[in-house]
JSON list of C-alpha atoms in Angstrom, two decimals:
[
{"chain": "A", "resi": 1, "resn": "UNK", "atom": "CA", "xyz": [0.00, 0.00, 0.00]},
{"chain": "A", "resi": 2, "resn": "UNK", "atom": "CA", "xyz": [0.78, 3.51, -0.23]},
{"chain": "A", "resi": 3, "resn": "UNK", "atom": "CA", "xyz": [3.47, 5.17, 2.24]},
{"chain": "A", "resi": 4, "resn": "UNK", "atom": "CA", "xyz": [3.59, 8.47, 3.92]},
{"chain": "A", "resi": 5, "resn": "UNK", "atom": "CA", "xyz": [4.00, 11.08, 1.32]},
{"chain": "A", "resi": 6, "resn": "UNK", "atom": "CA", "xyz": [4.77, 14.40, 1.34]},
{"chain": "A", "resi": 7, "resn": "UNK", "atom": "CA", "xyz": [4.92, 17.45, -0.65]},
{"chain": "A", "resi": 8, "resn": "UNK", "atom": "CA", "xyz": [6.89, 19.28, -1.93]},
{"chain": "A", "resi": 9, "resn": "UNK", "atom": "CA", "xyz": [9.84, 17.06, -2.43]},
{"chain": "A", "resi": 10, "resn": "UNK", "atom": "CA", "xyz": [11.75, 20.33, -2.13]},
{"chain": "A", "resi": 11, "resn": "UNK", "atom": "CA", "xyz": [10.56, 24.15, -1.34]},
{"chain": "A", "resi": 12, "resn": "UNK", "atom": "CA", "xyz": [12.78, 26.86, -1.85]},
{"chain": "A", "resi": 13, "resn": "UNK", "atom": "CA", "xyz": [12.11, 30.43, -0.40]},
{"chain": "A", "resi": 14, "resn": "UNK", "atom": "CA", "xyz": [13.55, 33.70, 0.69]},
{"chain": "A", "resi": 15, "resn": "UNK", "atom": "CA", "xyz": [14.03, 34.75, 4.14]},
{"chain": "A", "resi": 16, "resn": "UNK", "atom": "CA", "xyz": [10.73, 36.25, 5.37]},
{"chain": "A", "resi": 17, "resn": "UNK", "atom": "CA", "xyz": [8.34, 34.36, 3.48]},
{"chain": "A", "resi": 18, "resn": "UNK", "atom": "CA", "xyz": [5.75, 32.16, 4.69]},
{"chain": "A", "resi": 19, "resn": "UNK", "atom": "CA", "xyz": [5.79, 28.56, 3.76]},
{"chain": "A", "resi": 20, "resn": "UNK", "atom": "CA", "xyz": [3.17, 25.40, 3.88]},
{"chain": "A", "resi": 21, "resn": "UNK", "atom": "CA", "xyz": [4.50, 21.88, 3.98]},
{"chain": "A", "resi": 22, "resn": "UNK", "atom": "CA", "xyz": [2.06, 18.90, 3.71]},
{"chain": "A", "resi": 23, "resn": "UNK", "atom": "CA", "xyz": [2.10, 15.29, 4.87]},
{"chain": "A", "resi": 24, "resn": "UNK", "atom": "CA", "xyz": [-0.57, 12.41, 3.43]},
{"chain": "A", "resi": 25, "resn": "UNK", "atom": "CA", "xyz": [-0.16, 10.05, 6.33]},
{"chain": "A", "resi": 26, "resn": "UNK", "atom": "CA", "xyz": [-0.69, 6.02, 5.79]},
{"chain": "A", "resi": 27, "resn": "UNK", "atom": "CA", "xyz": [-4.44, 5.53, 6.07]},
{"chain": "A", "resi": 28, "resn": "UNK", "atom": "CA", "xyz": [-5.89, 4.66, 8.67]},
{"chain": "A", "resi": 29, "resn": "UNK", "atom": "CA", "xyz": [-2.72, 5.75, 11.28]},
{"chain": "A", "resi": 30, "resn": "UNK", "atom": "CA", "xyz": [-4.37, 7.91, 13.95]},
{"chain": "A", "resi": 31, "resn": "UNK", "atom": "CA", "xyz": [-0.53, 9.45, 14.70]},
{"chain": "A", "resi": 32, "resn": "UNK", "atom": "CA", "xyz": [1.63, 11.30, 12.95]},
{"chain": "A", "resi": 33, "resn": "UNK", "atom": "CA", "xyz": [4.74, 13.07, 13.98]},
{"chain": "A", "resi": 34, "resn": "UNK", "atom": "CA", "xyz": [6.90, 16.24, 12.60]},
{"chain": "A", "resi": 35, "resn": "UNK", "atom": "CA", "xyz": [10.49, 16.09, 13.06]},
{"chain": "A", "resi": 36, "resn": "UNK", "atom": "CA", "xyz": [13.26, 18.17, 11.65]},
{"chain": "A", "resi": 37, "resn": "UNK", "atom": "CA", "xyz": [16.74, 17.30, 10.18]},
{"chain": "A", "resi": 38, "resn": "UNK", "atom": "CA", "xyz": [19.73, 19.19, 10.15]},
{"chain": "A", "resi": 39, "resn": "UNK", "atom": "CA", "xyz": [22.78, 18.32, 7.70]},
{"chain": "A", "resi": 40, "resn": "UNK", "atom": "CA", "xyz": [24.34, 15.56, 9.62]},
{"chain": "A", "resi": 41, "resn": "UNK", "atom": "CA", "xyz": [22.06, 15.35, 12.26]},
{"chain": "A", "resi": 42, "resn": "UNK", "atom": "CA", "xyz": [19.25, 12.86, 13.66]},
{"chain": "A", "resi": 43, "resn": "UNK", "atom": "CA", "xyz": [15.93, 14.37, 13.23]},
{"chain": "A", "resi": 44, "resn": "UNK", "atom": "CA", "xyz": [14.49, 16.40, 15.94]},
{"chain": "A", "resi": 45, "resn": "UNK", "atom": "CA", "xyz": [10.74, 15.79, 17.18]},
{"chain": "A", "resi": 46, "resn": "UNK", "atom": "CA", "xyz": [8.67, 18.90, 16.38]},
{"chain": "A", "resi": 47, "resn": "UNK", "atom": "CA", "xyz": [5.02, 18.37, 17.09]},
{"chain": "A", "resi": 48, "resn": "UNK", "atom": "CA", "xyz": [2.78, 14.85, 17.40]},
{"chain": "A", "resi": 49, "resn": "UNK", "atom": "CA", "xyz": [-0.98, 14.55, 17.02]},
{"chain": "A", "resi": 50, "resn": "UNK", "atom": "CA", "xyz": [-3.15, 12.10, 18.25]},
{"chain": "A", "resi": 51, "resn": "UNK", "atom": "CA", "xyz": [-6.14, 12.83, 15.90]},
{"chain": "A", "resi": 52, "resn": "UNK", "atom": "CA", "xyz": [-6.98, 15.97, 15.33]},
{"chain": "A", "resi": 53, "resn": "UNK", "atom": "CA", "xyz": [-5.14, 17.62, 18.41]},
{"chain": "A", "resi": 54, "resn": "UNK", "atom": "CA", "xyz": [-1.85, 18.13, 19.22]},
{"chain": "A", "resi": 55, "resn": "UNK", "atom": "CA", "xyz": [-1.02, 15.69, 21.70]},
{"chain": "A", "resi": 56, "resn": "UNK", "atom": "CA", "xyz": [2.45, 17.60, 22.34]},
{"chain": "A", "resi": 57, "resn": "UNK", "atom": "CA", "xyz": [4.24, 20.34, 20.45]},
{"chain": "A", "resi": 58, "resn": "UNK", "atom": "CA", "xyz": [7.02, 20.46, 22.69]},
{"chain": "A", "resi": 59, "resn": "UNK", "atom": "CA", "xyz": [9.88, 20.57, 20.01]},
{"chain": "A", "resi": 60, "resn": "UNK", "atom": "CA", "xyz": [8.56, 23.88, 18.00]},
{"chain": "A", "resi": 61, "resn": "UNK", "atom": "CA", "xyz": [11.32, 26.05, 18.14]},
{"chain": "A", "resi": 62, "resn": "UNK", "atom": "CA", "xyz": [8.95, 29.19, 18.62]},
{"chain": "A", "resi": 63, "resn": "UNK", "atom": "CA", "xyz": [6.33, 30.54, 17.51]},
{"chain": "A", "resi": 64, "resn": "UNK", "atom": "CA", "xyz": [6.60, 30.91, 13.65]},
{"chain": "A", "resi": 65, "resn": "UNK", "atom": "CA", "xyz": [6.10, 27.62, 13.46]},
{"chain": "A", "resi": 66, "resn": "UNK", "atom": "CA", "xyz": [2.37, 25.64, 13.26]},
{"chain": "A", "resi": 67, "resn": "UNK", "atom": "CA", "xyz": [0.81, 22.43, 12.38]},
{"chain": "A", "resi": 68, "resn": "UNK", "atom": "CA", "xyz": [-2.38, 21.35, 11.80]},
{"chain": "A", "resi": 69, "resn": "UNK", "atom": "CA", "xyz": [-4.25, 18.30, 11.40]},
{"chain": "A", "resi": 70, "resn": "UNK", "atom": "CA", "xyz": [-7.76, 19.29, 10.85]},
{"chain": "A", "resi": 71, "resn": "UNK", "atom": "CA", "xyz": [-9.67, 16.36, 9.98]},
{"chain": "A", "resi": 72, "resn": "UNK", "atom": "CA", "xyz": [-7.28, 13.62, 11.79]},
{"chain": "A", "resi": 73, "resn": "UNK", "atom": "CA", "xyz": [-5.50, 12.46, 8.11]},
{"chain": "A", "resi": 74, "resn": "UNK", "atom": "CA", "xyz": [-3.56, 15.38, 6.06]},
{"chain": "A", "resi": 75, "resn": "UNK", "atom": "CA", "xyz": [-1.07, 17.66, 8.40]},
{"chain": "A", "resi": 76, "resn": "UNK", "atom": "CA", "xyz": [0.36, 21.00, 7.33]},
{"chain": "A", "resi": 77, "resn": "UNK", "atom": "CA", "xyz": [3.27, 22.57, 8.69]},
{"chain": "A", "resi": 78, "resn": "UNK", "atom": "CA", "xyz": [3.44, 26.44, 8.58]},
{"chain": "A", "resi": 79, "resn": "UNK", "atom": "CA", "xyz": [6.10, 28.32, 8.93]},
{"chain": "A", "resi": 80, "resn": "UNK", "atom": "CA", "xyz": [6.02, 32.04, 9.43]},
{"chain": "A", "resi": 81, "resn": "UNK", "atom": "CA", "xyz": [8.64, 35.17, 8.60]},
{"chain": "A", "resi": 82, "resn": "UNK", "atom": "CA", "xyz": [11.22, 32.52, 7.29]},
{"chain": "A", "resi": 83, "resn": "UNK", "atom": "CA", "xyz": [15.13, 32.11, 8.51]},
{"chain": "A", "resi": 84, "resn": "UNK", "atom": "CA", "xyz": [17.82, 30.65, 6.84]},
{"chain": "A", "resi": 85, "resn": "UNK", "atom": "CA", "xyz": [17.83, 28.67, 10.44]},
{"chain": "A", "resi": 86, "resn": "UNK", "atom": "CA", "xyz": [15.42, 27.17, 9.62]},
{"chain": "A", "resi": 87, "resn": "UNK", "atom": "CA", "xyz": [16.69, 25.37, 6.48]},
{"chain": "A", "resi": 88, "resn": "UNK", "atom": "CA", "xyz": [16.46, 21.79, 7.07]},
{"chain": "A", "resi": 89, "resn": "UNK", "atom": "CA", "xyz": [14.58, 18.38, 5.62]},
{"chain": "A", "resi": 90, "resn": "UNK", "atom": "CA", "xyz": [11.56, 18.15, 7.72]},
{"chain": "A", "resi": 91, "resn": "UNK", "atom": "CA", "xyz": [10.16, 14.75, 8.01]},
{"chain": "A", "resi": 92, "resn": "UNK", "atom": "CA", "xyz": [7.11, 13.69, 8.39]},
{"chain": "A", "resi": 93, "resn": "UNK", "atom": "CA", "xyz": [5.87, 10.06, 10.10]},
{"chain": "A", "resi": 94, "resn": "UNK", "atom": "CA", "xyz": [2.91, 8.29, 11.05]},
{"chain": "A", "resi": 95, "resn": "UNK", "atom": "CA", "xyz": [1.92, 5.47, 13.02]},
{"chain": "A", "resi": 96, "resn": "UNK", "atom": "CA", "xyz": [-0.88, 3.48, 14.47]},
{"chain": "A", "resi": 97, "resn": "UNK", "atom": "CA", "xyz": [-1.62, 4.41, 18.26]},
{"chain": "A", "resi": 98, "resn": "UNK", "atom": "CA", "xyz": [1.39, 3.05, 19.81]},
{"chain": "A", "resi": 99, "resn": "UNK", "atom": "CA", "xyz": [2.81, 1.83, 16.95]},
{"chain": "A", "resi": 100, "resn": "UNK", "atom": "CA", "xyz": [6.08, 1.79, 14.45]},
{"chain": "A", "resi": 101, "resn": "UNK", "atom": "CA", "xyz": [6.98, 5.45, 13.08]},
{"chain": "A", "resi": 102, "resn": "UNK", "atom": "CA", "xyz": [6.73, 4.69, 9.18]},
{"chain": "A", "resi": 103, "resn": "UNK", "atom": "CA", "xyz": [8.40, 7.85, 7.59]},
{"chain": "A", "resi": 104, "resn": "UNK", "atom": "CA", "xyz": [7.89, 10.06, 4.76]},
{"chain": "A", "resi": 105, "resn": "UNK", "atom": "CA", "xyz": [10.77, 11.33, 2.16]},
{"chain": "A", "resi": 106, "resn": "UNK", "atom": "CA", "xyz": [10.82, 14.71, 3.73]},
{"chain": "A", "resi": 107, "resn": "UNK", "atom": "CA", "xyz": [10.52, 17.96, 2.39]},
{"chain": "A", "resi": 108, "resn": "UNK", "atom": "CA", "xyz": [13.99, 19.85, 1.87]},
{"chain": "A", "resi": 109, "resn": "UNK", "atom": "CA", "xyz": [13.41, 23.68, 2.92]},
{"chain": "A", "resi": 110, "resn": "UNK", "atom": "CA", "xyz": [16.13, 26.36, 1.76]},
{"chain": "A", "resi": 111, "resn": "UNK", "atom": "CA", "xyz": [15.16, 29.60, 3.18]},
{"chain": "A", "resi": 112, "resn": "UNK", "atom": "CA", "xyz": [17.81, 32.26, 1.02]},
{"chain": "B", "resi": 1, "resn": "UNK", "atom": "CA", "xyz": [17.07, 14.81, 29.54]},
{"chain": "B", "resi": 2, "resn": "UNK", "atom": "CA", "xyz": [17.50, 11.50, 27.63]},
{"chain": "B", "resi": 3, "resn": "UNK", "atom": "CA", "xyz": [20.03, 10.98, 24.65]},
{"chain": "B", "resi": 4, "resn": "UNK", "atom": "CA", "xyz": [21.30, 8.31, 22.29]},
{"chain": "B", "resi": 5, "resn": "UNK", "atom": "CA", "xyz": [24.59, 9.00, 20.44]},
{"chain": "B", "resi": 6, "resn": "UNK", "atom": "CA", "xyz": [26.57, 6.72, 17.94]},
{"chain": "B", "resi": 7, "resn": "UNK", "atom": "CA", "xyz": [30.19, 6.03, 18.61]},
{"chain": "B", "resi": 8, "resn": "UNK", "atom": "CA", "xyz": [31.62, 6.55, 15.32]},
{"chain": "B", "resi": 9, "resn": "UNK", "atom": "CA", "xyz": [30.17, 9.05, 13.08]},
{"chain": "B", "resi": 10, "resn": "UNK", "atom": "CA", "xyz": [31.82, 7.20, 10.07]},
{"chain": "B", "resi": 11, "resn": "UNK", "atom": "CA", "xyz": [32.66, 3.51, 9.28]},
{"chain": "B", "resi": 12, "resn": "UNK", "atom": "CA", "xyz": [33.67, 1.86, 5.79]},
{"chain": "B", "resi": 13, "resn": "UNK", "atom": "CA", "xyz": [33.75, -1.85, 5.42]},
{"chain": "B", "resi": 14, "resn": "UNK", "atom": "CA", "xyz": [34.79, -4.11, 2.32]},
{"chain": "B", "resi": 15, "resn": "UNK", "atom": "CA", "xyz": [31.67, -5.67, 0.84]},
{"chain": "B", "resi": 16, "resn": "UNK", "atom": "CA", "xyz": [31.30, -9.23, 1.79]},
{"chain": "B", "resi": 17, "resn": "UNK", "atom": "CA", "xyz": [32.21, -8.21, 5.61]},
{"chain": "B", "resi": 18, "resn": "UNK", "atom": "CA", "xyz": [30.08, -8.04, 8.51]},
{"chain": "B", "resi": 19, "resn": "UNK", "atom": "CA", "xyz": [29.63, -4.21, 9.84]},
{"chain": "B", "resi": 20, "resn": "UNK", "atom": "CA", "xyz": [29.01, -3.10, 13.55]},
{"chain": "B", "resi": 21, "resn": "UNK", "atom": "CA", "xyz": [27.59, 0.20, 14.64]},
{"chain": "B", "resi": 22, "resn": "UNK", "atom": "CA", "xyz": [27.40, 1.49, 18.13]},
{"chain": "B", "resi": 23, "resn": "UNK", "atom": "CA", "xyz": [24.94, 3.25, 19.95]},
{"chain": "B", "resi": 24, "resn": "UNK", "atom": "CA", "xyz": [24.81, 4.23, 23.86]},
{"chain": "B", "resi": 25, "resn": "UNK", "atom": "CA", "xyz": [21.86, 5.64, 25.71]},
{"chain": "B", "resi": 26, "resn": "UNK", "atom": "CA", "xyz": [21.87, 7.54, 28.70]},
{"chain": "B", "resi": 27, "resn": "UNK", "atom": "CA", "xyz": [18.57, 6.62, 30.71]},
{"chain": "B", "resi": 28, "resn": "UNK", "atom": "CA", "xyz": [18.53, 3.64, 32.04]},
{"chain": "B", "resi": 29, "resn": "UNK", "atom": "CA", "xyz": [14.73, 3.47, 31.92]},
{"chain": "B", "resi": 30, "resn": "UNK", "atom": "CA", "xyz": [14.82, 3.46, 28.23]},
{"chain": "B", "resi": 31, "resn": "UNK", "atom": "CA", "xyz": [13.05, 0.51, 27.29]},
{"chain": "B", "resi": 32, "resn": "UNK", "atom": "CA", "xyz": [12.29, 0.02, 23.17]},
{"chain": "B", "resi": 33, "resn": "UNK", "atom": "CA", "xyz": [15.04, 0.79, 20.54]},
{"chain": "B", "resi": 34, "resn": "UNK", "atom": "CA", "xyz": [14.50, 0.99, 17.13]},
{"chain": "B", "resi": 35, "resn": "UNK", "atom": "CA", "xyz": [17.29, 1.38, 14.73]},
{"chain": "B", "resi": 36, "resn": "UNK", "atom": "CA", "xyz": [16.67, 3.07, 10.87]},
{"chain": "B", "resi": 37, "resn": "UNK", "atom": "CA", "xyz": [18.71, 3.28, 8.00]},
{"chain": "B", "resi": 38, "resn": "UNK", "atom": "CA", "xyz": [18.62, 6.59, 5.72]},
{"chain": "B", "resi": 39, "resn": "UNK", "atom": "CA", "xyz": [19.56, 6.43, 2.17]},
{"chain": "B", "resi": 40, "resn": "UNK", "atom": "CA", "xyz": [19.94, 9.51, 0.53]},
{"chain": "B", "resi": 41, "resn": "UNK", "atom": "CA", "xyz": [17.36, 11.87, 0.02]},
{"chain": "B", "resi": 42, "resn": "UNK", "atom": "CA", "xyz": [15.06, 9.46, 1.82]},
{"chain": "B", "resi": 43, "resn": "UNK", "atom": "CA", "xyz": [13.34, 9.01, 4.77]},
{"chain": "B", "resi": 44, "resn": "UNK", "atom": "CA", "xyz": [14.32, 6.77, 7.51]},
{"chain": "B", "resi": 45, "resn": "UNK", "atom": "CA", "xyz": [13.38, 3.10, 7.37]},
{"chain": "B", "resi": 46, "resn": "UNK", "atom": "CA", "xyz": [12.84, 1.19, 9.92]},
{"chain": "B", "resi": 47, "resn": "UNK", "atom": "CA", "xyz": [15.20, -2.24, 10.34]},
{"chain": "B", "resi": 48, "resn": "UNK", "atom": "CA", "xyz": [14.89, -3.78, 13.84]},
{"chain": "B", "resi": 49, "resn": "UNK", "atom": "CA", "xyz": [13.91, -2.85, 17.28]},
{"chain": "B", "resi": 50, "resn": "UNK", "atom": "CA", "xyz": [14.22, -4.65, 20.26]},
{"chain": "B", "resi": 51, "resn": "UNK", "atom": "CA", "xyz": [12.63, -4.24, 23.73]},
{"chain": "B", "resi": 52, "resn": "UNK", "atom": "CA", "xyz": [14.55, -4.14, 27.31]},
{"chain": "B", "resi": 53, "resn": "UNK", "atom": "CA", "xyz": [13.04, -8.07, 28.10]},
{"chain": "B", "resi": 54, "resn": "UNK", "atom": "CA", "xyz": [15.58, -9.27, 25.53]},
{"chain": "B", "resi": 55, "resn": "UNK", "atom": "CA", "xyz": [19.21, -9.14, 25.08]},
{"chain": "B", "resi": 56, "resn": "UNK", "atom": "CA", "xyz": [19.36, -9.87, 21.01]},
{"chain": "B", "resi": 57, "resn": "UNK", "atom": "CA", "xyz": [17.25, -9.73, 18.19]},
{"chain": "B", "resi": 58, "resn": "UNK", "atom": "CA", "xyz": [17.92, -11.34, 14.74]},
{"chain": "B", "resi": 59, "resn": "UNK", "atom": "CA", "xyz": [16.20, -10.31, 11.25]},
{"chain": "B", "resi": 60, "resn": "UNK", "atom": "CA", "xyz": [17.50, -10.89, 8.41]},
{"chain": "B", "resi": 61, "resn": "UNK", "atom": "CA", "xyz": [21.27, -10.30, 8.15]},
{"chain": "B", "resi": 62, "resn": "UNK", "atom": "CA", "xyz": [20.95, -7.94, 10.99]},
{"chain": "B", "resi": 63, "resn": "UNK", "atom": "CA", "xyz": [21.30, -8.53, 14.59]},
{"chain": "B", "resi": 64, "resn": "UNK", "atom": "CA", "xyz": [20.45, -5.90, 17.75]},
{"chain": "B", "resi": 65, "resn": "UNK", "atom": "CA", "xyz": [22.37, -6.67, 20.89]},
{"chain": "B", "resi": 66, "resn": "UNK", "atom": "CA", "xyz": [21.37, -4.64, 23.81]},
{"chain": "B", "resi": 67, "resn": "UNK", "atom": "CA", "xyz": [23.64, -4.43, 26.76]},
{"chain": "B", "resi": 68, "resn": "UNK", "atom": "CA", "xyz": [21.45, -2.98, 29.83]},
{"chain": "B", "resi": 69, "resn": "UNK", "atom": "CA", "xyz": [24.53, -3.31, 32.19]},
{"chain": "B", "resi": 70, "resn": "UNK", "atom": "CA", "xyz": [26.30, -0.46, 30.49]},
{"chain": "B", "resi": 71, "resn": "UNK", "atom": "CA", "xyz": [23.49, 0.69, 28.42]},
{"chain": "B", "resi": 72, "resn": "UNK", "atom": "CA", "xyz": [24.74, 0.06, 24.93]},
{"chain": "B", "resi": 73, "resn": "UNK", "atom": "CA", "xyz": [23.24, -1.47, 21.58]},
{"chain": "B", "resi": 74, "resn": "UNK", "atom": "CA", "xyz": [24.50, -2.14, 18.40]},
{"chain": "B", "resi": 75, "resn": "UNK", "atom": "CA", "xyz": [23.47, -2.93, 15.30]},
{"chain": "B", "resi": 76, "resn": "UNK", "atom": "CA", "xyz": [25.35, -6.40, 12.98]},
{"chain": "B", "resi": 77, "resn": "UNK", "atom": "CA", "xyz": [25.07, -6.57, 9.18]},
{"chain": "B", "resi": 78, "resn": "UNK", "atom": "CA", "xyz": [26.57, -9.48, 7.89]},
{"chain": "B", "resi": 79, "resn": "UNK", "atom": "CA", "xyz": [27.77, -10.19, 4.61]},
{"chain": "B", "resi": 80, "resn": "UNK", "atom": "CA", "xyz": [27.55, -6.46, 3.95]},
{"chain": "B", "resi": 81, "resn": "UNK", "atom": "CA", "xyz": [26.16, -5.18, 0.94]},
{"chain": "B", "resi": 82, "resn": "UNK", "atom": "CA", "xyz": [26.82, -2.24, -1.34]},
{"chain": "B", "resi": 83, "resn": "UNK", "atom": "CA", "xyz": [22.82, -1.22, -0.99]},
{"chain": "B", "resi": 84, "resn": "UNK", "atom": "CA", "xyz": [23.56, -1.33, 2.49]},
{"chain": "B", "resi": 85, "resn": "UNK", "atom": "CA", "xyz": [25.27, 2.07, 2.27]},
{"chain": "B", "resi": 86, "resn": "UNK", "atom": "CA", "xyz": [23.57, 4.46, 4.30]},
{"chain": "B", "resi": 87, "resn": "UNK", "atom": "CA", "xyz": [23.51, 6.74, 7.72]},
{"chain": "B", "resi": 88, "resn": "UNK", "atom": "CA", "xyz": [22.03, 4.52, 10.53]},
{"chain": "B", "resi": 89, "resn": "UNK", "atom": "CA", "xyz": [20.62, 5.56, 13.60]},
{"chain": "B", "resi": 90, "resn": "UNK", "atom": "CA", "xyz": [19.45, 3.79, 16.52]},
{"chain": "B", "resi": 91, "resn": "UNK", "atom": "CA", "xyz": [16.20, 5.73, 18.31]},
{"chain": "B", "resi": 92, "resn": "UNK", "atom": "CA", "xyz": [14.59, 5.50, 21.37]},
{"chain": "B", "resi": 93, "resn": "UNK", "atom": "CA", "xyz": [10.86, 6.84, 22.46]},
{"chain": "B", "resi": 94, "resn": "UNK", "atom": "CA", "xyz": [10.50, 9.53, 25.18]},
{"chain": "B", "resi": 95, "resn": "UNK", "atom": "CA", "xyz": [8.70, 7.84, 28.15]},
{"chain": "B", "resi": 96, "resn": "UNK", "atom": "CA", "xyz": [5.00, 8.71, 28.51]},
{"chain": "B", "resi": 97, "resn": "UNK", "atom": "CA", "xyz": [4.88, 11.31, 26.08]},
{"chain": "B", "resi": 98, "resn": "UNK", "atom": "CA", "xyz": [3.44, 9.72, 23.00]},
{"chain": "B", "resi": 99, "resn": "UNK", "atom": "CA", "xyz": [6.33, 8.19, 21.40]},
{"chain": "B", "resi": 100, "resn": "UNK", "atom": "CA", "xyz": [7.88, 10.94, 19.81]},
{"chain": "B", "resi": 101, "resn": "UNK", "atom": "CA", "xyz": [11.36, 9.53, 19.21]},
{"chain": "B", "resi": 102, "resn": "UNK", "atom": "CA", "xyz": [14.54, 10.55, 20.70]},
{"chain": "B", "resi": 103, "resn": "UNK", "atom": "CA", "xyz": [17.45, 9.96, 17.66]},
{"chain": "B", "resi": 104, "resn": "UNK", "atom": "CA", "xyz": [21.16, 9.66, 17.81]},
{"chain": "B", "resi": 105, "resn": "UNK", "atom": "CA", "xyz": [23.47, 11.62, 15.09]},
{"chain": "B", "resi": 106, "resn": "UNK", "atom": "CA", "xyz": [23.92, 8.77, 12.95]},
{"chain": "B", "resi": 107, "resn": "UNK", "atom": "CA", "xyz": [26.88, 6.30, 11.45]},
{"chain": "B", "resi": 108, "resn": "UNK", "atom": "CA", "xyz": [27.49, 6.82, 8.06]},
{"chain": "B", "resi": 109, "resn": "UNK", "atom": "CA", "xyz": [28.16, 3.34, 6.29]},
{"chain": "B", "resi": 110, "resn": "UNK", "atom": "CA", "xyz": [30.25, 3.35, 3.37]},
{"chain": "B", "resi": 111, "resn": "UNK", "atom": "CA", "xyz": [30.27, -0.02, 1.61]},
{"chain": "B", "resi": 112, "resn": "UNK", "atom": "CA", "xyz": [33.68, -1.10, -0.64]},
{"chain": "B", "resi": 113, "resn": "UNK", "atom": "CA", "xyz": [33.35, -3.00, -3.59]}
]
């Protein structure tokens, strides 16, 4: 069956823009996770929903950064007033409640 | 708070060898590790996990020993393949707080023909 997916593959902006990245979760996983990856780094949780909430959003840096999950399947990651910081790949997973993380290719972000 | 880190950042084997990668944790109430590989320009894939209960794991060419004692894992690829070049990591999940996984910096695994 189909994996996580996520567009775009890659998203290049300059510094102050706003940017929207989307993850299409396996179906049927009631998780899914954000996590961010630095050049020759582990990724780094960012936010985890359990449904439609936010279960825990602990790892958002501050607050340009937003996800939502509306209707418990799609997730969008927003990202306000752009920083070259925050060029990165930012994964996206999902999981059954409990389960294995199954992870998307990840969206590379330049911010220029 | 918690952390996993690799020993070696970098390791390059001949093909046809068996590889090891390192991995030490720092809380000792970690319980579930989960190692990925990452290709390039991919996500990470899930390869084994193995739970505190046990002290080895096998799949299929790849073994997960798990020392609580001095809390270190690894991670044994035998007969080690060119398509088994990649950046490995070994992960652990925060406790009681929904899973979100805690990942080391990764051993890069550079395969010789």
């Amino acid at each position: 069956g189909a994996g996580v997916s996520q567009t775009p593959s890659n998203k290049v902006t300059e510094k102050g823009k706003y940017v929207e990245l989307r993850c299409d979760p396996i179906s049927g996983h009631t998780a899914l996770y954000w996590y961010r990856q630095s050049l020759g780094q582990g990724p780094e949780f960012l936010i985890y929903f359990q449904g439609t909430g936010a279960a825990d959003d602990s790892g958002l840096p501050n607050d340009r950064f937003f996800a939502v999950r509306p209707e418990g399947s799609v997730s969008t990651l927003k990202i306000q007033r752009t920083e070259r910081g925050d060029s990165a790949v930012y994964l996206c997973a999902s999981s059954l409640a409990g389960g294995k993380q199954y992870f998307g290719p990840g969206t590379r972000l330049t911010v220029t | 708070g918690e952390s996993v880190g690799l020993h070696l950042p970098t390791l390059s084997v001949q093909e046809g060898d068996n590889s090891i990668i390192n991995c030490a944790y720092s809380n000792s109430a970690s319980d579930y590790f989960i190692w990925y590989k990452q290709e390039s320009g991919k996500g990470p894939q899930f390869i084994i996990d193995i739970r505190s209960n046990m002290d080895k794991r096998q799949g299929q060419r790849v073994t997960v020993l798990l020392n609580k004692t001095v809390k270190h894992l690894s991670l044994q690829i035998a007969a080690t393949q060119p398509g088994d070049s990649a950046v490995y990591f070994c992960a652990t999940p925060t406790r009681n707080q929904g899973g979100k996984l805690i990942f080391g910096q990764g051993t890069e695994l550079s395969v010789k023909p």
